[in-house]
Tab-separated table of C-alpha atoms in Angstrom:
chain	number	residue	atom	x	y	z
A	25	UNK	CA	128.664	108.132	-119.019
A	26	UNK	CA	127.898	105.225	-116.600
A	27	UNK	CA	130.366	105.972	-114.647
A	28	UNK	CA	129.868	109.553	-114.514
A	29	UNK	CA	126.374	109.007	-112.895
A	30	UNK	CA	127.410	106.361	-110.582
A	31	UNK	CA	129.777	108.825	-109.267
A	32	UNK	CA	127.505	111.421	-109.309
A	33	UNK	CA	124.663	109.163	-107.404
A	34	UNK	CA	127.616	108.061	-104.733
A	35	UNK	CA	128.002	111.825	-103.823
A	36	UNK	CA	124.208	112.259	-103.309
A	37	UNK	CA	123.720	109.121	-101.234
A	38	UNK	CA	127.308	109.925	-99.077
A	39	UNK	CA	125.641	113.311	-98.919
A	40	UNK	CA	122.285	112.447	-97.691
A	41	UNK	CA	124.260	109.617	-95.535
A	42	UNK	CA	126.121	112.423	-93.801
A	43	UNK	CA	122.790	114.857	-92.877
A	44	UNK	CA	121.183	111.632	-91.500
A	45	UNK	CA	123.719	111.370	-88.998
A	46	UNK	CA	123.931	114.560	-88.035
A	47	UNK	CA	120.633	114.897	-87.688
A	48	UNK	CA	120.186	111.749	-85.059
A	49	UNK	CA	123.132	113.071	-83.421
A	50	UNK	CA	121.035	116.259	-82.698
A	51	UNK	CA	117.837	114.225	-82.141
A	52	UNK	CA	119.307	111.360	-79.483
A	53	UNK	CA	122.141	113.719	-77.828
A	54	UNK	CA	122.147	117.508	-78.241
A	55	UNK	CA	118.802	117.853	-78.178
A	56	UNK	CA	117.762	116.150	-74.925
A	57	UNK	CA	120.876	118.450	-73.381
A	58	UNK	CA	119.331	121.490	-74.809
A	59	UNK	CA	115.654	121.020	-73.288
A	60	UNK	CA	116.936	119.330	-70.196
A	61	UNK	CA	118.686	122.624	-68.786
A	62	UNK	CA	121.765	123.594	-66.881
A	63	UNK	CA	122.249	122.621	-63.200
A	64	UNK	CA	121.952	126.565	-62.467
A	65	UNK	CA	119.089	126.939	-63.887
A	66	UNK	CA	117.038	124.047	-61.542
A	67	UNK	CA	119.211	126.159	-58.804
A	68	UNK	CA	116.975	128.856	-59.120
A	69	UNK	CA	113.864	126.757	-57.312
A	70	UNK	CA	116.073	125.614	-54.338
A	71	UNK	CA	115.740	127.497	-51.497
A	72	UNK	CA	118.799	128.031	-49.103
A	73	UNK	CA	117.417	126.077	-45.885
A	74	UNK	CA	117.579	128.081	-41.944
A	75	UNK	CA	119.632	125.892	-40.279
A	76	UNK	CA	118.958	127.979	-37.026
A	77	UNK	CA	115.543	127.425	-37.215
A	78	UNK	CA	113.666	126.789	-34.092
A	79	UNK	CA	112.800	123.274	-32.975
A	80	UNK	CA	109.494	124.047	-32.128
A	81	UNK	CA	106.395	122.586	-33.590
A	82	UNK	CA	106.469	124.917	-36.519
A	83	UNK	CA	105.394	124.483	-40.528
A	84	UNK	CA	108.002	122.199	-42.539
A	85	UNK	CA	110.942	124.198	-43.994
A	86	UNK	CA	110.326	123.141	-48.096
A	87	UNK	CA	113.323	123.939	-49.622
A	88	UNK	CA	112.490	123.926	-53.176
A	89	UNK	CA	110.246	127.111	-54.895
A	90	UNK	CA	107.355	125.452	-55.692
A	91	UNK	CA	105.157	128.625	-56.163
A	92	UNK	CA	107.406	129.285	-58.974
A	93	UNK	CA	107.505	125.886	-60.031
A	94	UNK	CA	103.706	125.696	-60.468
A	95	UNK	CA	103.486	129.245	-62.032
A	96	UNK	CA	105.123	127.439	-64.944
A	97	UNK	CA	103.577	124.455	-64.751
A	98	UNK	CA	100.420	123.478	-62.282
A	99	UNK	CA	101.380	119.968	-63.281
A	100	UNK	CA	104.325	120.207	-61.166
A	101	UNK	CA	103.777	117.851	-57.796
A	102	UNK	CA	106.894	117.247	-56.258
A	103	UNK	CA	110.230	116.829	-56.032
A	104	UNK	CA	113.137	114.422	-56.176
A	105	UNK	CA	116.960	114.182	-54.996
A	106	UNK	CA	119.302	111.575	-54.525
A	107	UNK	CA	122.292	112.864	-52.936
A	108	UNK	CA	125.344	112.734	-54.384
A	109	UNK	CA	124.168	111.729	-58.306
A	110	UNK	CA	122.741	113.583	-61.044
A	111	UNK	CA	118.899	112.968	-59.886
A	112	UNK	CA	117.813	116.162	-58.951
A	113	UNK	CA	114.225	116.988	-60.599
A	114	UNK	CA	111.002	118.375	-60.417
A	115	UNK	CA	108.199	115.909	-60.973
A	116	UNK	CA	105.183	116.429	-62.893
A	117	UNK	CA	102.197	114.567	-63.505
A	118	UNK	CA	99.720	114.788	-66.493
A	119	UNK	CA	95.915	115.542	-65.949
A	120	UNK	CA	94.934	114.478	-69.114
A	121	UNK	CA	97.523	112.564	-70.738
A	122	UNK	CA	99.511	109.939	-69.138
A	123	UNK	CA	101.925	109.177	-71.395
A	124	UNK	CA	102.885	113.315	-72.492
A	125	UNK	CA	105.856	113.769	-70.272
A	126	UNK	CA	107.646	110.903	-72.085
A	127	UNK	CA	108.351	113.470	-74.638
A	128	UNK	CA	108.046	116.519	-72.893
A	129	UNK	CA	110.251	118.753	-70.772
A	130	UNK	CA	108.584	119.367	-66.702
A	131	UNK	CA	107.637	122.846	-68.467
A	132	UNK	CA	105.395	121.108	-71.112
A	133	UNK	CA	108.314	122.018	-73.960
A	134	UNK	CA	108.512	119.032	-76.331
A	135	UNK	CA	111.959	116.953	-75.160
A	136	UNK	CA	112.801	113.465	-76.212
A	137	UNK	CA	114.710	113.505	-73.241
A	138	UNK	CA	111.344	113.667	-71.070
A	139	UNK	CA	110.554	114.623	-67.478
A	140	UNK	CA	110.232	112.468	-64.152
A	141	UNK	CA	106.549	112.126	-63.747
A	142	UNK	CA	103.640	109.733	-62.083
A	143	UNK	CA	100.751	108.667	-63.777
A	144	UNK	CA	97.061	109.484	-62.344
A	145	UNK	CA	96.886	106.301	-60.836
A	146	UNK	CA	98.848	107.664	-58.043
A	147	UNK	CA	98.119	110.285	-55.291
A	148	UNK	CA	99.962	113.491	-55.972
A	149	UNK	CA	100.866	114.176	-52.818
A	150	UNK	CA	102.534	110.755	-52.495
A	151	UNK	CA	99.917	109.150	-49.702
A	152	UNK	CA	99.380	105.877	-51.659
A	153	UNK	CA	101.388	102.926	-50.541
A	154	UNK	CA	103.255	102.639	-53.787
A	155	UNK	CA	104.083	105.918	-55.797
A	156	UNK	CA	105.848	104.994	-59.256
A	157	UNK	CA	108.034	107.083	-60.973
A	158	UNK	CA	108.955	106.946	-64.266
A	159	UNK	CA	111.859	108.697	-66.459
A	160	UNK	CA	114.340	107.826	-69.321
A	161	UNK	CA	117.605	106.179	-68.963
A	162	UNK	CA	119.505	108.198	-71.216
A	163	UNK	CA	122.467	107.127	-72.907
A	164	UNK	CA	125.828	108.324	-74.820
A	165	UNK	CA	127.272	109.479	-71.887
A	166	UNK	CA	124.146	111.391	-71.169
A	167	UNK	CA	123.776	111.370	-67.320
A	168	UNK	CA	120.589	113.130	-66.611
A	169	UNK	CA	117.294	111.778	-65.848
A	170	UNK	CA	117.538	108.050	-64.369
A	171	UNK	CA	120.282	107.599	-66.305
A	172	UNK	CA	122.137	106.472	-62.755
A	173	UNK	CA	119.175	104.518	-61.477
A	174	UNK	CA	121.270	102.199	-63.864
A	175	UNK	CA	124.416	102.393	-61.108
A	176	UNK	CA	122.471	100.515	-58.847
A	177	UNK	CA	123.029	97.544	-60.315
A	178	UNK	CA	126.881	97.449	-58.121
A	179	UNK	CA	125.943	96.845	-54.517
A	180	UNK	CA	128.579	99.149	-53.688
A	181	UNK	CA	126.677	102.082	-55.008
A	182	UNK	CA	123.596	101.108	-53.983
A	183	UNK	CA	125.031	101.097	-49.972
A	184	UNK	CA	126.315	104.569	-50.820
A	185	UNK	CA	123.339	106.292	-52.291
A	186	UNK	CA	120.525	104.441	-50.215
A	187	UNK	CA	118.590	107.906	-49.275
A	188	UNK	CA	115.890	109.306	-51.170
A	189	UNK	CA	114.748	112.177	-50.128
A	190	UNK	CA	110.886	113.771	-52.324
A	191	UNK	CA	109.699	117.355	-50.991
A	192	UNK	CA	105.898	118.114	-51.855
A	193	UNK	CA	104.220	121.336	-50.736
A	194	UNK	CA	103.757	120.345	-47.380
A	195	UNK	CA	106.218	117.427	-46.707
A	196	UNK	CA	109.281	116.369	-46.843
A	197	UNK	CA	109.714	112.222	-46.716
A	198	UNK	CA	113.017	110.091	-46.807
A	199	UNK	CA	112.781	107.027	-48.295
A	200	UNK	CA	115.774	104.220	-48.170
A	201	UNK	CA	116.014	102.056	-51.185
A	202	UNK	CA	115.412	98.397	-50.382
A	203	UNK	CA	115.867	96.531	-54.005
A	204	UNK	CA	117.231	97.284	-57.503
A	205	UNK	CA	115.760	94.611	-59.896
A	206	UNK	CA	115.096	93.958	-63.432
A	207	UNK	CA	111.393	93.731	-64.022
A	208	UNK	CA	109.083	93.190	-66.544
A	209	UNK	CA	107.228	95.778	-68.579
A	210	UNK	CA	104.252	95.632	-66.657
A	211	UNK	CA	102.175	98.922	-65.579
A	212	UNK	CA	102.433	98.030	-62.016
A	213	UNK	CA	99.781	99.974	-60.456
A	214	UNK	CA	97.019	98.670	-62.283
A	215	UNK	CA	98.901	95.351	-62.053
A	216	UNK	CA	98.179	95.059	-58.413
A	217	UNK	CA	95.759	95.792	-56.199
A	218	UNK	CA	97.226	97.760	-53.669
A	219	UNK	CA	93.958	98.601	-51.326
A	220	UNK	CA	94.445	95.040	-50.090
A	221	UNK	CA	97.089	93.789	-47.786
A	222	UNK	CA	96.988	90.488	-50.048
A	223	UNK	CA	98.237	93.052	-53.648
A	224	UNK	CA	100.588	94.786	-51.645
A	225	UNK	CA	102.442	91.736	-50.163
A	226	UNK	CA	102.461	90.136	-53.838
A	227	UNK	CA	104.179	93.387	-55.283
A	228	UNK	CA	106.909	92.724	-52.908
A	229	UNK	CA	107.383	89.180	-53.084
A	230	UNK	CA	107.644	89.630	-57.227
A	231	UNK	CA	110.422	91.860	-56.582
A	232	UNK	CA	111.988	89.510	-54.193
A	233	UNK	CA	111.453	86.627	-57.169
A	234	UNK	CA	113.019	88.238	-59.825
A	235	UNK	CA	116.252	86.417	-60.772
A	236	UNK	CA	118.420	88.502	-62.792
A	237	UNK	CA	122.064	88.814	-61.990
A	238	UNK	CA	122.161	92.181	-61.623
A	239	UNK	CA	119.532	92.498	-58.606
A	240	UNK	CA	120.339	94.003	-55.693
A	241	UNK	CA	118.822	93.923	-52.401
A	242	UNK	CA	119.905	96.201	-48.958
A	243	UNK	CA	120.803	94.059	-46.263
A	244	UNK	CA	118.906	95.392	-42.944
A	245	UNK	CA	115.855	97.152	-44.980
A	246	UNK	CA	112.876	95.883	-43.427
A	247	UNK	CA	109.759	96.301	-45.598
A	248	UNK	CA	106.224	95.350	-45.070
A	249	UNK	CA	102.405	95.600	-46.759
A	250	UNK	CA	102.166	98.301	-43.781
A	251	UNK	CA	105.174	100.548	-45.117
A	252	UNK	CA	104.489	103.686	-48.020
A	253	UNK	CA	107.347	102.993	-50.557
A	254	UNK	CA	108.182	104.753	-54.097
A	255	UNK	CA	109.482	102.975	-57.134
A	256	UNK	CA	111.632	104.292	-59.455
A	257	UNK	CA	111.130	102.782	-62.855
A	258	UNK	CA	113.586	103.116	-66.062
A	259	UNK	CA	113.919	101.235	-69.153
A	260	UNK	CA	116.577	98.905	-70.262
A	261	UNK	CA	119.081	99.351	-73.323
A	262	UNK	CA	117.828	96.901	-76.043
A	263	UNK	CA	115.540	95.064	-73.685
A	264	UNK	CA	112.338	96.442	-74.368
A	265	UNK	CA	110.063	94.506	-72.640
A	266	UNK	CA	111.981	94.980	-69.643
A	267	UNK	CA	112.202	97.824	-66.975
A	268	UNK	CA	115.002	98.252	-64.172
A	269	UNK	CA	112.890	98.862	-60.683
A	270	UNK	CA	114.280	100.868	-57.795
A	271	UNK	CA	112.417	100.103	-54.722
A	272	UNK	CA	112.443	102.362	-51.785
A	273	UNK	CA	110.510	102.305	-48.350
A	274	UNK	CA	109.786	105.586	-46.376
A	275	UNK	CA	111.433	105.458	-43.393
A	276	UNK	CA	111.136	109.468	-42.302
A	277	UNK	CA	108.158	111.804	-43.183
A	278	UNK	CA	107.644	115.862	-41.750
């Protein structure tokens, strides 16, 4: 009889053992792919750009749909594309809460997979001098979001996919990325005050400090307090307390 139930307890627990994995497999993989979408479908709010257009002193060419962006979601600010990698995104930012896109798709949808967002401590129209933006790493060969802000990390890369380029309504601004670096988990722009020459110099120089071995820093990239720069901010596999920091300085703005 003993046995009998042991048996019968070792099918329940290999059961239940089997539906728990499943289910994190749909939780931490197939479910971030479902709510992030298909390339296509962020297709549909590019627009093809007039490469005959006139050089005269005429309105910026924006070549992403952001009236259709915004009729989904008014939270939607800008965009962001990094040629030749899977960074490619709308970017939202959160009125009321500023940790809700952390969970939730750029349409509002709940996602653990997230969106790329700012916080209200920045401008949405990117006219402070340090916009940060935040999104997951990903992982199991899950490639989307800042998953390859990770790729950075090889010099190589980083002298191959330097430009950033982040359309807004009006503008469009190029920015060239000046450091990768391993930071800590602080919420830099209430870490800093950047109103004052003195907070903006001290940003840099703490990037320049950081020690890790797999920083990076662009030879020829001149950066000053007097520059506009964005930072791209991800987390770290098992290093919680950590963040991996890609700096760029804006070097081109219409």
């Amino acid at each position: 009889m003993g046995d009998r139930i042991r048996k019968i307890l070792m099918g329940v627990f290999s059961l239940i053992a089997v539906l728990c994995g499943a289910y994190l497999i749909w939780y931490y993989i197939w479910m971030p792919r479902e709510n992030m979408g298909t390339a296509e479908e962020y297709e549909e709010y590019k627009i093809e750009s007039n490469e005959e257009t006139p050089e005269a002193a005429e309105p910026v060419e924006i070549p992403i749909d952001f009236a259709s962006l915004q009729a989904q979601n008014p939270e939607v600010c800008a965009w962001i594309r990094i040629e030749d990698t899977h960074i490619d995104y709308p970017i939202v930012q959160s009125r009321t809460d500023e940790e809700f896109y952390l969970e939730h798709s750029w349409e509002g949808n709940y996602s653990p997979a997230g969106a790329i967002f700012i916080q209200t401590y920045n401008a949405a129209d990117f006219t402070d001098y340090n916009t940060v933006i935040y999104g997951h790493r990903m992982g199991n060969g899950n490639e989307t979001m800042f998953h390859d802000v990770h790729n950075y990390m090889d010099m190589d890369y980083l002298k191959s996919h330097q430009n950033i380029t982040v359309y807004t309504r009006d503008h469009i601004r190029s920015y060239k990325v000046f450091a990768a670096v391993v930071y800590d988990d602080r919420l830099i722009p209430v870490s800093f005050d950047f109103s004052a020459e003195s907070g903006r110099q001290a940003f840099l120089d703490s990037l320049y400090a950081s020690e890790d071995v797999r920083n990076q820093f662009a030879e020829g990239v001149e950066v000053t307090p007097e520059d506009r720069i964005i930072t791209l901010s991800t987390c770290l596999e098992s290093e919680p307390h950590h963040r991996f920091l890609l700096g760029a300085v804006l070097v081109d703005e219409k």
